[in-house]
Each structure stands twice: as structure tokens, then as C-alpha cells.
XYZ file of C-alpha atoms in Angstrom:
410
model
C 1.568 34.578 1.547
C 4.100 33.177 -0.914
C 4.054 29.493 -1.925
C 7.410 28.770 -0.265
C 6.252 30.365 2.975
C 3.083 28.257 2.954
C 5.052 25.032 2.394
C 7.614 25.998 5.021
C 4.912 26.735 7.617
C 3.013 23.518 6.848
C 6.142 21.378 7.204
C 7.198 23.192 10.379
C 3.821 22.732 12.060
C 3.615 19.097 10.886
C 7.092 18.425 12.316
C 6.133 20.030 15.634
C 2.889 18.045 15.842
C 4.731 14.827 14.947
C 7.254 15.464 17.710
C 4.532 16.145 20.287
C 2.680 12.991 19.293
C 5.785 10.786 19.292
C 7.177 12.180 22.539
C 4.061 12.667 24.667
C 0.742 11.476 23.177
C 2.034 8.273 21.534
C -0.991 7.647 19.304
C -0.712 6.185 15.789
C 0.747 8.990 13.670
C -2.330 9.797 11.583
C -4.676 9.786 14.577
C -2.264 11.683 16.797
C -1.707 14.467 14.280
C -5.428 14.904 13.714
C -6.123 14.996 17.461
C -3.398 17.599 18.000
C -4.796 19.573 15.056
C -8.271 19.493 16.616
C -6.935 20.557 20.019
C -4.933 23.350 18.393
C -8.072 24.538 16.582
C -10.002 24.651 19.870
C -7.115 26.534 21.496
C -7.066 29.056 18.646
C -10.821 29.595 19.029
C -10.355 30.224 22.766
C -7.451 32.592 22.105
C -9.592 34.249 19.440
C -12.079 35.398 22.083
C -9.315 37.558 23.589
C -7.170 38.126 20.485
C -9.465 37.923 17.413
C -6.578 38.654 15.052
C -4.913 35.296 15.890
C -7.954 33.183 14.921
C -8.598 35.375 11.869
C -5.014 34.862 10.663
C -5.281 31.078 11.131
C -8.553 30.927 9.192
C -7.133 33.030 6.352
C -4.070 30.798 6.208
C -6.220 27.664 5.898
C -8.378 29.311 3.230
C -5.195 30.199 1.319
C -4.183 26.536 1.226
C -7.505 25.437 -0.351
C -7.626 21.973 1.187
C -9.734 20.427 -1.585
C -7.385 21.615 -4.338
C -4.263 20.705 -2.355
C -5.446 17.139 -1.741
C -7.419 16.239 -4.859
C -5.070 17.941 -7.329
C -1.739 17.469 -5.610
C -1.067 15.328 -2.573
C -3.390 12.483 -3.581
C -1.179 11.460 -6.498
C 1.779 10.833 -4.189
C -0.275 9.194 -1.436
C -2.065 6.779 -3.786
C 1.109 5.812 -5.630
C 2.961 5.209 -2.353
C 0.106 3.039 -1.125
C -0.242 1.003 -4.323
C 3.523 0.566 -4.623
C 3.624 -1.745 -1.595
C 0.533 -3.860 -2.360
C 1.174 -7.384 -3.618
C -0.833 -7.871 -6.784
C -1.078 -11.621 -6.180
C -2.835 -10.928 -2.889
C -5.229 -8.604 -4.720
C -5.843 -11.212 -7.394
C -6.815 -13.774 -4.774
C -9.476 -11.384 -3.446
C -10.491 -9.701 -6.721
C -14.150 -10.783 -6.621
C -14.951 -9.283 -3.239
C -12.774 -6.215 -3.858
C -14.492 -5.552 -7.213
C -17.973 -5.880 -5.729
C -17.177 -3.718 -2.699
C -15.555 -1.000 -4.829
C -18.449 -0.817 -7.302
C -21.761 -2.282 -6.147
C -20.941 -1.548 -2.524
C -20.201 2.141 -3.175
C -23.299 2.647 -5.338
C -25.517 0.838 -2.820
C -24.114 2.849 0.094
C -24.521 6.100 -1.856
C -28.225 5.569 -2.389
C -28.837 4.216 1.116
C -27.020 7.115 2.795
C -28.595 9.629 0.418
C -32.156 8.391 0.896
C -32.058 8.006 4.687
C -30.117 11.254 5.218
C -32.741 13.106 3.145
C -35.374 11.974 5.650
C -33.079 12.770 8.589
C -32.012 16.215 7.391
C -35.545 17.284 6.558
C -36.733 16.015 9.945
C -34.095 18.257 11.535
C -35.348 21.213 9.492
C -32.571 21.455 6.908
C -33.741 22.362 3.414
C -31.511 19.974 1.454
C -32.715 18.439 -1.798
C -32.694 14.686 -2.389
C -30.048 15.130 -5.096
C -27.650 16.847 -2.696
C -28.293 14.107 -0.142
C -27.208 11.627 -2.816
C -24.099 13.770 -3.366
C -23.420 13.493 0.367
C -23.849 9.723 0.046
C -21.345 9.635 -2.820
C -18.660 11.637 -1.004
C -18.976 9.787 2.314
C -19.378 6.203 1.044
C -15.878 5.443 -0.318
C -13.307 4.398 2.251
C -10.175 6.533 2.171
C -7.004 4.633 1.199
C -4.809 7.180 2.966
C -6.640 6.793 6.286
C -6.966 3.016 5.879
C -3.289 2.433 5.079
C -2.187 4.660 7.930
C -4.281 2.828 10.537
C -3.858 -0.757 9.306
C -0.068 -0.579 9.618
C -0.407 -1.000 13.375
C -3.830 -2.638 13.714
C -2.779 -6.274 13.361
C -5.456 -7.152 10.780
C -5.238 -10.705 9.333
C -3.576 -10.712 5.908
C -6.653 -11.727 3.895
C -8.789 -9.065 5.578
C -6.052 -6.462 5.186
C -5.954 -7.195 1.445
C -9.743 -6.784 1.176
C -9.790 -3.490 3.067
C -6.761 -1.983 1.322
C -7.762 -3.264 -2.120
C -11.261 -1.880 -1.774
C -10.032 1.483 -0.510
C -7.525 1.867 -3.348
C -10.222 1.484 -5.997
C -13.483 2.639 -4.435
C -12.361 6.225 -3.985
C -11.981 6.462 -7.776
C -15.493 5.054 -8.234
C -16.855 7.340 -5.535
C -15.281 10.453 -7.054
C -16.749 9.609 -10.484
C -20.207 9.058 -8.938
C -19.828 12.335 -7.018
C -18.960 14.191 -10.245
C -21.952 12.711 -12.091
C -24.385 13.748 -9.371
C -22.787 17.179 -8.919
C -22.942 17.823 -12.675
C -26.659 17.008 -12.684
C -27.230 19.235 -9.639
C -25.290 22.267 -10.874
C -25.899 22.223 -14.627
C -29.600 21.505 -14.495
C -29.121 19.206 -17.483
C -30.318 15.666 -16.979
C -28.190 12.634 -17.766
C -29.961 9.480 -18.843
C -28.728 6.038 -17.840
C -26.796 5.675 -21.106
C -24.898 8.923 -20.522
C -24.029 7.865 -16.985
C -22.765 4.440 -18.103
C -20.619 6.017 -20.842
C -19.251 8.563 -18.368
C -18.384 5.810 -15.874
C -16.690 3.656 -18.514
C -14.708 6.614 -19.851
C -13.578 7.796 -16.411
C -12.821 4.482 -14.728
C -11.895 2.338 -17.728
C -9.971 5.172 -19.369
C -8.155 5.866 -16.116
C -7.158 2.213 -15.769
C -5.901 2.069 -19.376
C -3.930 5.298 -18.969
C -2.413 4.007 -15.732
C -1.406 0.769 -17.462
C 0.122 2.583 -20.460
C 1.965 5.128 -18.306
C 3.137 2.376 -15.965
C 4.455 0.289 -18.874
C 6.263 3.318 -20.288
C 7.892 3.964 -16.906
C 8.693 0.241 -16.600
C 10.470 0.335 -19.987
C 12.505 3.364 -18.878
C 13.429 1.675 -15.604
C 14.771 -1.348 -17.476
C 17.114 0.876 -19.505
C 19.046 2.274 -16.549
C 20.722 1.085 -13.371
C 20.860 4.271 -11.326
C 18.620 4.536 -8.308
C 18.598 8.348 -8.499
C 17.212 8.264 -12.052
C 14.808 5.430 -11.300
C 13.353 7.116 -8.237
C 12.876 10.277 -10.299
C 11.056 8.256 -12.991
C 8.592 6.895 -10.432
C 8.020 10.395 -9.032
C 7.341 11.662 -12.565
C 4.943 8.757 -13.124
C 2.959 9.531 -9.973
C 2.668 13.282 -10.510
C 2.754 13.495 -14.300
C 0.399 10.554 -14.773
C -2.101 12.061 -12.327
C -1.951 15.462 -14.035
C -2.360 13.882 -17.482
C -5.386 11.866 -16.336
C -7.016 15.029 -15.002
C -6.279 16.882 -18.249
C -7.905 14.050 -20.233
C -10.890 13.963 -17.826
C -10.150 10.401 -16.755
C -10.115 8.981 -13.231
C -6.707 10.095 -11.957
C -6.921 8.044 -8.720
C -7.550 4.806 -10.622
C -4.801 5.623 -13.136
C -2.229 6.120 -10.391
C -3.300 3.035 -8.449
C -2.910 0.875 -11.569
C 0.476 2.441 -12.370
C 1.646 2.009 -8.780
C 0.611 -1.646 -8.706
C 2.473 -2.321 -11.955
C 5.704 -0.650 -10.816
C 5.474 -2.087 -7.327
C 5.181 -5.638 -8.628
C 6.485 -6.110 -12.179
C 8.861 -3.149 -12.010
C 10.251 -4.107 -8.618
C 10.951 -7.736 -9.616
C 12.086 -7.311 -13.239
C 13.414 -3.783 -13.738
C 15.221 -2.836 -10.549
C 18.365 -3.889 -8.773
C 18.337 -4.667 -5.049
C 19.991 -1.301 -4.376
C 17.356 0.573 -6.394
C 14.533 -1.298 -4.666
C 15.920 -0.381 -1.261
C 16.285 3.303 -2.142
C 12.898 3.377 -3.891
C 11.116 1.922 -0.871
C 12.903 4.291 1.504
C 12.086 7.318 -0.651
C 8.386 6.534 -1.042
C 7.925 5.501 2.584
C 9.469 8.779 3.725
C 7.452 10.842 1.255
C 4.305 8.985 2.301
C 4.978 9.721 5.982
C 5.600 13.417 5.293
C 2.465 13.791 3.171
C 0.388 11.910 5.743
C 1.687 14.163 8.502
C 0.728 17.311 6.601
C -2.636 15.878 5.486
C -3.899 14.753 8.883
C -2.623 17.906 10.531
C -4.675 19.884 8.010
C -7.743 17.708 8.598
C -7.535 18.541 12.298
C -7.075 22.256 11.653
C -9.893 22.439 9.074
C -12.435 22.620 11.901
C -11.514 26.307 12.105
C -13.245 27.036 8.798
C -16.464 25.228 9.743
C -19.638 27.099 10.652
C -20.694 24.790 13.491
C -24.082 25.197 15.177
C -25.816 22.948 17.699
C -28.235 21.669 15.046
C -25.441 20.887 12.579
C -23.517 19.139 15.348
C -26.590 17.032 16.118
C -26.943 16.163 12.432
C -23.284 15.098 12.306
C -23.720 12.959 15.442
C -26.756 11.223 13.911
C -24.993 10.793 10.574
C -22.220 8.682 12.158
C -24.404 5.625 12.977
C -26.338 6.190 9.739
C -23.185 5.928 7.610
C -21.977 2.888 9.582
C -25.336 1.147 9.185
C -25.332 1.757 5.428
C -21.733 0.558 5.255
C -22.759 -2.644 7.068
C -25.593 -3.285 4.604
C -23.517 -2.497 1.497
C -20.705 -4.796 2.716
C -23.044 -7.619 3.711
C -24.500 -7.982 0.207
C -21.239 -8.810 -1.627
C -20.037 -11.075 1.197
C -23.300 -13.056 1.258
C -23.298 -13.274 -2.557
C -19.796 -14.801 -2.588
C -20.063 -17.091 0.437
C -21.036 -20.034 -1.791
C -17.808 -19.676 -3.754
C -15.300 -18.521 -1.134
C -14.631 -18.941 2.572
C -14.465 -15.744 4.593
C -12.822 -15.028 7.922
C -15.079 -14.901 10.987
C -16.637 -11.483 11.646
C -15.562 -10.305 8.165
C -18.586 -8.012 7.726
C -18.093 -6.372 11.125
C -14.386 -5.796 10.476
C -14.944 -4.478 6.957
C -17.617 -2.153 8.327
C -15.569 -0.801 11.236
C -12.277 -0.845 9.290
C -13.717 1.136 6.381
C -12.396 4.526 7.447
C -13.335 7.850 5.910
C -10.681 10.534 5.548
C -9.456 13.631 3.777
C -10.959 12.760 0.389
C -14.501 13.082 1.802
C -13.668 16.456 3.390
C -12.036 17.670 0.161
C -15.083 16.672 -1.921
C -17.405 18.441 0.528
C -15.249 21.572 0.302
C -15.518 21.461 -3.498
C -19.316 21.836 -3.396
C -20.775 25.128 -4.661
C -20.827 27.870 -2.021
C -24.060 28.175 -0.097
C -25.931 27.002 2.984
C -26.217 23.430 1.719
C -22.421 23.222 1.382
C -21.904 24.569 4.916
C -24.319 22.018 6.389
C -22.888 19.043 4.486
C -19.324 20.143 5.254
C -19.920 20.089 9.017
C -21.693 16.722 8.821
C -18.944 15.242 6.620
C -16.254 16.494 8.976
C -18.048 14.972 11.945
C -18.252 11.559 10.264
C -14.596 11.711 9.175
C -13.383 12.800 12.628
C -15.226 9.944 14.322
C -14.006 7.505 11.673
C -10.327 8.361 12.064
C -10.256 8.816 15.837
C -13.066 6.566 17.085
C -12.866 3.687 14.618
C -9.125 4.018 14.145
C -8.319 3.772 17.848
C -10.781 0.972 18.553
C -9.959 -1.235 15.541
C -7.043 -3.036 17.176
C -8.888 -3.767 20.468
C -11.880 -4.943 18.429
C -9.709 -7.399 16.497
C -8.207 -8.723 19.722
C -11.648 -9.348 21.230
C -12.834 -11.156 18.122
C -9.697 -13.309 18.030
C -10.065 -14.377 21.675
């Protein structure tokens, strides 16, 4: 299938699903599209029992898209930039201590907790998965997904300070999680050990280098924006920054997510206030909000449809069901540590740990990382388990977050 045909079909299906959700189901967009995608997948499986060619075509189409490549090396640049563009950096600054700890210590702690306990769980269930691959599972499932988080929080009614913590953490911890995932996967696949010094250097290069690149690219775009007063040109500059900056970071083997978040924060704050006219700001916001909505529609539709490519068995389903409370428990522990450590220096909202735990949604990034694992039985097992955790996170946690907040406020 040609590239244009693939894009056309994706947009058509996403538009149809969006219409069905808006007109009949009336769920939050991201949740609704994923639910419709899941229901469509089940319907295709049922149809496939009578017309195998229909299910086979759908599976081949999804395999053609290559979800992990499409998200990690394409859509993510736009989604992260759109998210960072609308975050107030002063709000982030006021919460920088807790955000920094959650995005670093919290992710590392959760990775090792999930990895260690899941190793015991998986082996108890009879799966032959090494401890190192369990740590890889911990690394890919521990970061909260900024795309899922931003999509749900828009309508959840979270208090401003908590919203800043959740969004700020999700914008940065996916970059940390991806770097940790790459370190562990390199050790697992290359057979070459990395000592603590190598790991520290790798982390500093990826995360620190990504932040520096994002700052430099953002400043360059900011300088260009100040030279013109044409919203068409300025919108195009920001689009080039998001896509070109992400591609450059990947080419330089730096953390592309962190680079784009930093660039988006700079343009969304300094660029918006000092380099843009009111007309440009209005058009810029409209453009990126629309692009964000379109990308989200396609992404969550694909997440729902991806169940078609999973090799689900009863034992794998049981492992996924058990992994859900395991991941939530480890999230609770890894969030509690930073909050307790900072309580002497800062007041926190009531129930902050519970809300951070339940509001820390997993999304497409975890599924994409699982799909990028080397082919084999271990990949198939971890992919089903990851999908189960992500599906519960988006649908279960996403739908219950608002009622939970209302109960805690009453």
C-alpha cells in the first residue's frame, strides 16, 4: 500500500471513529477512540471466523504502519511540542523539585520495583523471562505518557498545582524512561556489559545533550520568529522546530523527547510573549491545537486496533491482569518517596500521592517500546502484558479520575 493511501485510510477511520464517539458514545476523545478501536478489533476477529481474508487484511495493514516507528520516530515530535507549547514555565518552576524527583528517581525506582516483582510473578506463571528483560519491562511501563495524560486532564478538573505536577512529570519522565529502556536493551541484546560509569555518561549525554539541543534549537527558532511578522511563516518555523529538531536529536543520538519538550517550553513562553503578535499567537495556538487533536485521534485509534496483532492466550491475559495492580503499587511507592522527602520543605495538596498514582497514565509510548523489542516469545509475552496495562490505564484510570477527584474534594 502506498504512503498516501495509508495516510488517507488512517485519517478516514479516525474521522469516522471521532464522529461515532462525539455523536453516540460521548466519552473523552482519547478514551472514546481507543474503546471504539478495541470494539472494532473484536468485531474484525469475529468476522474473521467467517471471512478470514478481512482479519488478515486488517492485520497486514497494521503491520505496514509499524506502530513503534510511526509513534517514536514521527508523531511523538508533534505531540510533545504541542503539549509543551501550552505549559506555563512559571508553574513548572514552582513545582520543579517534585517534578525533577518524580521524573528521575521515581522512574528509576519504579523500573527496578516493577522489574524485580514481575520477574517473580512471570516465573511463577511459568514464563521463561530473564531478570534483565523484566527490568526492560519495568523501564517501558514506568514512565507516564504525556500524550495520554494531557488528553485526559483537559476534562478531569484536576487542581492547578496537581495538574502541573502530573503534566510536568509526564513531559520529562518519558525521555528518562526511554533512555533507561535503551541502556537495558543494549545490555540485553549486545551481550556487552556497561559499568556504572558508562551508564552515567550515557544518561548525561542523552538527557543533558537533548536538553541543550532543545534550548539551542528553540533559541534559533525564537530569533527567526522575532525577525518576521507573518503568522504563516511563524507557524511554519515552529513546525520545522518540532520535526527538524526531533530528527536532528535522533541523528545525534540525543534524547529527542527531552529536546522537543525544552524547545516547546521556550517557544510557548518566551517566544509567545516576546516574539509574536496577538494575531500570530492566535493562529499558532489554533494550528497546534488542531494538529494535536488530529494526531491524538489517529494515535488512540491505532492503540485500540493494535490488539489485532497481539498473540493473546489465557495465561498471558492472566499475567496482564496481575500486572495492572503490580504497576500501580510500584507507582504508589515510587511517588510516595519524593513526596515524603519534600514534605518538610513544601506543602502538598491532600491525597496528592493517590492522585499522582491514579493520574499517572500509561499510553502509546509504552506499547511502541514493547513493539520495538527483538522478535521472539519474550517480546510477544511482554507486548500483551504491556497492552493490558496501557488499556486499563487509559480506559479504567482515565474514566474514573474525575469521579475520584470529586469524591476526594467532598
